[in-house]
XYZ file of C-alpha atoms in Angstrom:
513
model
C 0.016 -0.004 0.020
C 1.263 3.567 -0.647
C 0.947 4.646 3.023
C 3.809 4.230 5.417
C 5.143 5.976 8.513
C 7.580 7.863 6.295
C 5.017 8.606 3.554
C 1.638 9.843 4.762
C -0.642 10.990 1.956
C -3.480 13.375 2.115
C -6.749 11.593 1.263
C -7.047 13.484 -2.026
C -3.708 12.000 -3.169
C -4.187 8.661 -1.451
C -7.249 7.678 -3.463
C -5.420 8.421 -6.715
C -2.947 5.620 -6.033
C -3.294 2.513 -8.274
C -4.389 0.214 -5.428
C -7.275 2.445 -4.524
C -8.317 3.117 -8.104
C -8.559 -0.641 -8.698
C -10.440 -1.195 -5.454
C -13.001 1.505 -6.221
C -13.464 0.339 -9.771
C -14.170 -3.206 -8.585
C -16.553 -1.912 -5.919
C -18.474 0.060 -8.550
C -18.631 -2.923 -10.925
C -19.647 -5.498 -8.381
C -21.952 -3.547 -6.061
C -23.354 -0.493 -7.933
C -24.689 -2.416 -10.962
C -23.991 0.593 -13.257
C -25.564 1.198 -16.622
C -23.373 1.141 -19.675
C -21.246 4.271 -20.024
C -23.067 5.385 -23.171
C -26.411 5.290 -21.352
C -24.978 7.438 -18.591
C -23.448 9.862 -21.099
C -26.754 10.173 -23.034
C -28.677 10.839 -19.848
C -26.129 13.399 -18.668
C -26.435 15.280 -21.989
C -30.220 15.168 -21.771
C -30.128 16.905 -18.387
C -28.502 19.882 -20.124
C -31.423 20.489 -22.456
C -34.418 22.865 -22.366
C -36.714 19.831 -22.372
C -35.205 18.559 -19.166
C -35.167 22.074 -17.700
C -38.965 22.295 -18.019
C -39.349 18.953 -16.249
C -36.854 19.925 -13.589
C -38.492 23.263 -12.787
C -41.945 21.561 -12.592
C -40.791 19.351 -9.733
C -42.871 19.570 -6.567
C -42.440 16.394 -4.544
C -38.626 16.310 -4.458
C -35.995 18.781 -3.362
C -32.371 18.245 -4.554
C -29.609 20.166 -2.778
C -31.634 23.040 -1.302
C -29.875 26.325 -0.630
C -31.038 26.433 2.983
C -30.665 24.723 6.349
C -33.206 23.902 9.069
C -34.686 26.099 11.794
C -32.629 24.835 14.776
C -29.379 25.859 13.072
C -30.625 29.418 12.981
C -31.580 29.154 16.642
C -28.158 27.941 17.654
C -26.525 30.804 15.706
C -28.866 33.314 17.269
C -28.088 32.146 20.821
C -24.328 32.515 20.155
C -24.887 36.255 19.869
C -25.827 36.817 23.514
C -23.564 37.124 26.524
C -22.538 33.792 28.131
C -25.521 32.000 26.545
C -25.573 28.266 26.024
C -27.826 26.927 23.294
C -29.895 24.012 24.509
C -31.539 22.013 21.708
C -34.413 19.754 22.855
C -33.903 16.742 20.601
C -31.320 14.097 19.661
C -27.578 14.366 19.904
C -27.110 13.756 16.217
C -29.106 16.826 15.263
C -27.063 19.065 17.532
C -23.819 17.657 16.186
C -24.945 18.835 12.723
C -25.585 22.392 13.865
C -22.282 22.605 15.692
C -20.227 21.150 12.853
C -21.966 23.353 10.303
C -21.021 26.474 12.189
C -17.564 25.292 13.118
C -16.644 24.330 9.558
C -17.698 27.790 8.326
C -16.186 29.958 11.070
C -13.231 27.660 11.891
C -14.154 28.152 15.570
C -15.740 25.923 18.209
C -19.536 26.210 18.214
C -20.942 25.264 21.635
C -24.438 23.783 21.986
C -25.941 21.058 24.155
C -28.700 18.520 23.620
C -31.407 17.007 25.769
C -30.324 13.691 24.155
C -33.752 12.423 23.325
C -33.887 8.768 22.200
C -36.616 6.177 21.488
C -38.159 6.274 24.979
C -38.453 10.060 24.916
C -39.993 9.919 21.440
C -42.755 7.726 22.893
C -43.245 9.139 26.365
C -42.065 12.734 25.897
C -38.864 14.452 26.790
C -39.652 16.079 30.120
C -37.088 14.017 32.034
C -34.467 14.829 29.406
C -35.232 18.530 29.872
C -35.063 18.314 33.671
C -31.683 16.514 33.625
C -30.326 18.424 30.673
C -30.908 21.911 32.073
C -29.401 20.846 35.415
C -26.279 19.509 33.714
C -25.941 22.549 31.488
C -26.260 24.960 34.408
C -23.762 23.055 36.543
C -21.154 22.157 33.890
C -21.003 25.199 31.633
C -21.775 28.127 33.980
C -23.894 30.051 31.506
C -25.599 33.364 32.204
C -28.575 32.287 30.074
C -29.745 29.054 28.475
C -31.649 29.469 25.158
C -33.836 26.466 24.361
C -34.958 25.415 20.897
C -36.335 22.202 19.374
C -35.732 19.646 16.643
C -38.139 17.547 14.578
C -38.534 14.848 17.237
C -39.695 17.173 20.036
C -42.058 18.994 17.673
C -43.652 15.862 16.179
C -44.557 14.537 19.674
C -45.730 17.981 20.793
C -43.388 18.711 23.725
C -44.388 22.033 25.393
C -41.207 23.970 26.124
C -42.822 26.475 28.455
C -44.294 23.883 30.740
C -41.174 21.702 30.550
C -38.941 24.611 31.557
C -41.292 25.484 34.431
C -41.251 21.868 35.589
C -37.450 21.782 35.423
C -37.278 24.964 37.560
C -39.682 23.413 40.067
C -37.391 20.386 40.187
C -34.398 22.642 40.942
C -32.564 22.145 37.641
C -31.871 25.882 37.526
C -32.806 28.691 39.906
C -36.338 30.034 39.597
C -35.045 33.466 38.428
C -32.500 32.056 35.961
C -33.121 33.167 32.350
C -34.246 30.332 30.085
C -35.897 31.853 27.015
C -37.205 29.400 24.412
C -38.488 29.083 20.868
C -40.249 26.271 18.992
C -38.143 25.603 15.868
C -39.562 22.570 13.954
C -36.874 21.512 11.458
C -39.362 20.153 8.922
C -40.829 23.574 8.019
C -39.203 26.920 7.270
C -35.445 27.331 7.295
C -32.558 28.637 9.382
C -33.724 32.249 8.937
C -37.050 31.392 10.565
C -35.265 29.670 13.441
C -33.128 32.769 13.879
C -36.185 34.993 13.872
C -38.287 33.155 16.449
C -35.291 32.682 18.711
C -34.380 36.386 18.803
C -38.083 37.217 19.274
C -38.276 34.674 22.122
C -35.295 36.184 23.879
C -36.642 39.724 23.572
C -40.081 38.611 24.717
C -38.555 36.838 27.718
C -36.937 40.060 28.937
C -39.507 42.603 27.775
C -42.878 40.982 28.465
C -44.734 42.807 31.261
C -42.070 45.460 31.605
C -42.876 49.154 31.374
C -41.295 50.965 28.484
C -39.792 54.464 28.768
C -38.682 55.657 25.359
C -35.046 56.861 25.091
C -35.206 59.256 22.191
C -32.653 58.796 19.457
C -31.485 55.308 20.567
C -31.526 52.409 18.146
C -31.471 48.631 18.293
C -29.772 46.898 15.358
C -30.544 43.211 14.587
C -28.088 41.804 12.024
C -29.961 38.652 11.044
C -28.490 35.258 10.258
C -25.169 36.174 8.625
C -22.134 33.976 7.997
C -20.128 37.202 7.560
C -21.165 38.562 10.956
C -17.560 38.827 12.153
C -16.659 41.349 9.481
C -20.089 42.881 8.945
C -20.984 43.614 12.567
C -17.668 45.249 13.277
C -17.841 47.395 10.120
C -21.355 48.524 10.891
C -20.489 49.335 14.487
C -17.532 51.379 13.190
C -19.916 53.370 10.990
C -22.416 53.879 13.815
C -19.624 55.029 16.136
C -18.436 57.547 13.541
C -21.905 58.963 13.411
C -22.118 59.060 17.166
C -25.279 57.044 17.508
C -26.531 55.508 20.748
C -27.204 51.904 19.729
C -27.394 48.301 20.879
C -26.473 45.421 18.555
C -28.975 42.738 19.416
C -27.491 39.281 18.731
C -23.852 40.067 18.063
C -21.856 36.870 17.373
C -18.804 38.661 15.934
C -16.520 37.900 18.907
C -17.964 34.457 19.635
C -16.916 33.289 16.209
C -13.548 35.056 16.100
C -11.783 34.234 19.396
C -8.046 34.794 19.635
C -5.449 32.093 20.057
C -3.659 33.226 23.218
C -3.629 30.151 25.375
C -7.120 30.629 26.871
C -10.143 28.702 25.665
C -13.258 30.857 25.563
C -16.506 28.919 25.543
C -18.272 32.315 25.573
C -16.957 35.528 24.135
C -18.643 38.815 23.474
C -22.327 38.839 22.618
C -25.038 41.352 23.563
C -24.989 41.876 27.327
C -28.104 40.660 29.136
C -28.497 44.062 30.806
C -28.429 45.710 27.360
C -31.147 43.357 26.107
C -33.359 44.491 28.975
C -32.632 48.158 28.303
C -33.242 47.691 24.581
C -36.973 47.793 25.291
C -36.602 51.582 25.739
C -35.013 52.242 22.358
C -36.859 54.567 20.026
C -36.451 52.254 17.039
C -35.340 48.752 16.055
C -33.668 48.315 12.683
C -33.133 44.976 10.971
C -30.359 44.519 8.480
C -32.249 41.548 6.909
C -36.002 41.827 6.596
C -36.818 38.169 5.921
C -34.673 37.088 8.870
C -36.655 39.121 11.359
C -40.286 39.461 10.354
C -41.742 38.134 13.627
C -39.189 39.912 15.711
C -39.981 43.269 14.110
C -43.665 42.679 14.505
C -43.053 42.124 18.213
C -40.951 45.272 18.501
C -43.734 47.281 16.851
C -46.161 45.764 19.341
C -44.225 47.197 22.321
C -44.233 50.668 20.748
C -40.929 50.896 18.842
C -40.539 52.320 15.366
C -39.074 49.725 13.059
C -37.443 49.567 9.693
C -35.821 46.718 7.775
C -33.244 46.462 4.989
C -32.121 43.776 2.599
C -28.470 43.222 3.424
C -27.063 46.816 3.113
C -24.351 46.112 0.563
C -23.149 48.583 -2.040
C -23.882 52.231 -2.563
C -27.649 52.785 -2.495
C -28.359 50.109 0.163
C -25.724 51.575 2.528
C -27.083 55.021 1.840
C -30.579 53.921 2.812
C -29.409 52.391 6.071
C -27.266 55.380 7.082
C -29.923 57.933 6.173
C -32.447 56.044 8.317
C -29.944 55.958 11.246
C -29.325 59.702 10.820
C -33.013 60.515 10.765
C -33.798 58.552 13.938
C -30.737 59.632 15.908
C -30.665 63.252 14.756
C -26.966 62.854 14.023
C -25.319 64.057 10.857
C -23.380 61.600 8.647
C -19.751 62.739 8.947
C -17.407 63.669 6.145
C -15.243 60.601 6.723
C -18.142 58.308 5.723
C -19.004 60.470 2.749
C -15.476 60.079 1.467
C -15.677 56.286 1.855
C -18.813 56.343 -0.284
C -16.997 58.363 -2.966
C -14.065 55.931 -3.010
C -16.392 52.992 -3.637
C -18.081 54.866 -6.500
C -14.652 55.730 -7.894
C -13.502 52.137 -7.727
C -16.667 50.942 -9.543
C -16.045 53.566 -12.257
C -12.397 52.532 -12.601
C -13.404 48.949 -13.346
C -16.568 49.673 -15.357
C -15.204 48.296 -18.630
C -14.644 44.886 -17.018
C -17.975 44.735 -15.143
C -20.480 46.161 -17.591
C -22.790 43.550 -19.108
C -21.457 40.625 -17.088
C -24.251 38.109 -16.331
C -24.637 36.555 -12.914
C -26.560 33.778 -11.177
C -27.089 34.443 -7.470
C -28.419 32.083 -4.809
C -28.705 32.088 -1.029
C -31.002 33.557 1.626
C -33.662 36.032 0.421
C -32.063 39.224 1.772
C -28.607 38.281 0.539
C -29.840 37.610 -2.980
C -31.785 40.862 -2.986
C -28.811 42.909 -1.719
C -26.367 41.219 -4.095
C -28.608 41.658 -7.124
C -28.945 45.326 -6.226
C -25.185 45.809 -6.037
C -24.561 43.830 -9.271
C -26.857 46.239 -11.099
C -24.959 49.190 -9.600
C -21.785 47.789 -11.278
C -23.532 47.482 -14.623
C -23.948 43.732 -14.312
C -27.082 41.716 -15.056
C -28.434 39.395 -12.297
C -29.843 36.834 -14.746
C -30.890 34.163 -12.255
C -31.853 35.031 -8.655
C -32.696 31.915 -6.605
C -33.647 31.459 -2.933
C -34.890 28.073 -1.777
C -36.346 29.769 1.311
C -37.735 32.715 -0.672
C -41.422 33.492 -0.423
C -43.841 34.843 -3.012
C -43.595 38.261 -1.235
C -39.813 38.179 -1.675
C -40.213 37.199 -5.313
C -42.592 40.113 -5.973
C -40.327 42.614 -4.139
C -37.218 41.490 -5.978
C -38.953 41.612 -9.321
C -39.953 45.212 -8.586
C -36.292 46.059 -7.830
C -35.088 44.344 -11.019
C -37.681 46.205 -13.085
C -36.354 49.503 -11.806
C -33.068 49.133 -13.742
C -32.286 48.328 -17.382
C -29.748 45.814 -16.096
C -32.556 43.827 -14.465
C -34.959 43.670 -17.381
C -34.068 40.129 -18.397
C -33.581 38.794 -14.885
C -35.553 35.833 -13.541
C -36.494 35.214 -9.920
C -36.823 31.693 -8.592
C -38.456 31.386 -5.134
C -38.504 27.899 -3.620
C -36.200 26.347 -6.214
C -33.050 24.375 -5.369
C -29.541 24.042 -6.765
C -30.443 21.204 -9.077
C -32.841 23.600 -10.660
C -30.030 26.184 -10.827
C -27.961 23.585 -12.756
C -30.594 23.510 -15.500
C -30.710 27.322 -15.609
C -26.923 27.494 -16.033
C -26.891 24.972 -18.870
C -29.769 26.502 -20.778
C -29.124 30.192 -20.087
C -25.380 30.426 -19.256
C -23.998 33.305 -17.199
C -20.499 34.628 -16.631
C -20.361 34.246 -12.843
C -22.105 32.328 -10.067
C -22.420 33.878 -6.576
C -23.357 31.747 -3.579
C -21.765 29.394 -1.060
C -19.475 26.314 -1.093
C -22.227 24.047 -2.410
C -21.962 25.828 -5.738
C -18.603 24.200 -6.408
C -20.433 21.241 -7.891
C -22.274 23.555 -10.232
C -18.957 25.182 -11.169
C -17.480 21.789 -11.845
C -20.492 20.598 -13.856
C -21.332 23.741 -15.850
C -18.001 25.541 -15.962
C -19.478 28.701 -14.390
C -16.887 30.351 -12.080
C -18.069 30.461 -8.470
C -17.631 33.380 -6.080
C -18.231 32.353 -2.494
C -19.925 35.232 -0.669
C -22.458 33.678 1.715
C -22.935 30.994 4.365
C -21.735 28.293 4.448
C -18.193 28.463 3.100
C -16.409 25.227 4.040
C -13.714 24.928 1.401
C -12.092 28.372 1.792
C -10.802 29.976 4.945
C -11.419 33.285 6.735
C -13.729 34.985 4.279
C -16.174 35.694 7.096
C -13.613 37.929 8.840
C -14.058 40.649 6.172
C -17.094 42.849 5.757
C -19.481 42.707 2.851
C -21.857 45.407 4.150
C -21.238 49.126 4.076
C -19.087 50.997 1.574
C -15.905 49.206 2.641
C -17.668 45.883 2.334
C -18.890 46.840 -1.137
C -15.296 47.574 -2.102
C -14.217 44.102 -0.999
C -17.070 42.473 -2.931
C -16.139 44.481 -6.017
C -12.491 43.363 -5.691
C -13.511 39.715 -5.189
C -15.628 39.781 -8.376
C -12.916 41.493 -10.370
C -10.268 38.939 -9.181
C -12.457 36.091 -10.437
C -12.921 37.794 -13.792
C -9.215 38.404 -14.221
C -8.255 34.857 -13.024
C -10.555 33.410 -15.668
C -9.027 35.680 -18.293
C -5.539 34.659 -17.303
C -6.423 30.963 -17.649
C -7.917 31.614 -21.109
C -4.904 33.595 -22.366
C -1.991 31.582 -20.925
C -0.283 30.250 -24.126
C 2.021 32.796 -25.825
C 1.245 33.095 -29.494
C -1.748 30.764 -29.215
C -4.192 32.396 -26.806
C -2.042 35.302 -25.575
C -1.340 37.819 -28.372
C -1.239 41.031 -26.366
C 1.144 39.957 -23.573
C -1.205 41.891 -21.308
C 0.086 42.968 -17.935
C -1.959 46.048 -17.339
C -5.765 45.885 -17.344
């Protein structure tokens, strides 16, 4: 065998060795019962046609590679944005392992969460005992300041009542009577991670605000970032802008430090997050602003119900979207936008103009969460690009109508198509039948890139196969500049590959572009 103590191969190289190639070939022949190669080739070619596209887009009973995750993942991410908060998922251990690994693989940081470890007996008789024991263990072992409870499919199917379970656990002495244990029901078989994020943030606010008297603090603002795989860079960039303006604000659900802990010899199970005292005081804010509308619909409705003004945005990326956010902040706070920020805006506009000849007319396919797709399509049109395919598996009919209205407002969006509820197998058909220049999404798009040849730009959660992208902002003018540079790098890299042979494909010996 090719492995030895002196020669240890990475798995990618290991499985290219002759022994493994032969073993895998025999395994395929003897156990997979494959069709003849020509049949496979013919079927593959058929899936690239318009005829197959129509069949593919008509699918209703099957989802293939959806661009979304389940509600409890959003709940675990939401809990990570609060001070010393442990996420407690009422369900099986395997489910929680998925949420933790998904977040850890993206952020390259530990993602802490515990489980009530429900098994077959709990599925039959209910998980009250698991809740009583689990909350006691969590409180004793991990020393949290708050435990945020959510659910998985199993607990929801059998109808476990979190409120009564938590009360029973407190009666049993699992945690002190006055210890904060907010909760949210997050059934994994409906909705997506953005819905789990929404109900969890709402549940935490309701836990602290319900029954409390509100005294409005004029000019103060709550900011809810939404589920964002780039929260490390985005939250810090937006806080920098708000500090420059001089606004009194509270970032509600701030996971930027939790998923960017330093390596200094100390393990931090908890780091940063919105302070519990600040969550209580946030009731008195004049307004609550959401950076992602479809991530926070129920939360904003609750904030309106307690008397706060609310406004929501669709991922403030690029010139106009950042303008809208900062103008709203200025209007509520009464603070003027300083010259330093105005200059940043001008630099982004200048950079876009400098690169206009390379960006104009480029066609894009964009997929991801509804707000991200909306914000990215808006920015693409600002650069002179055409967002040809806009797909959100967790997009609603309201999102589809709103995005179509945006696209219709620009000549660059006149030929764009919006696909709510479709998956990445549908995107494959779109890319084969109506090709584009660039694909924007997450790591799962690499199979589309490999299959269709469309270059992939990774700009949204999850990004597993590249490192540290989440540390840099996408939002704001500075974030827009980074997105612009990332797109241009992909364009120039592709051009370099296509003009690499002197005298064959490279006639201009181009160095300056």
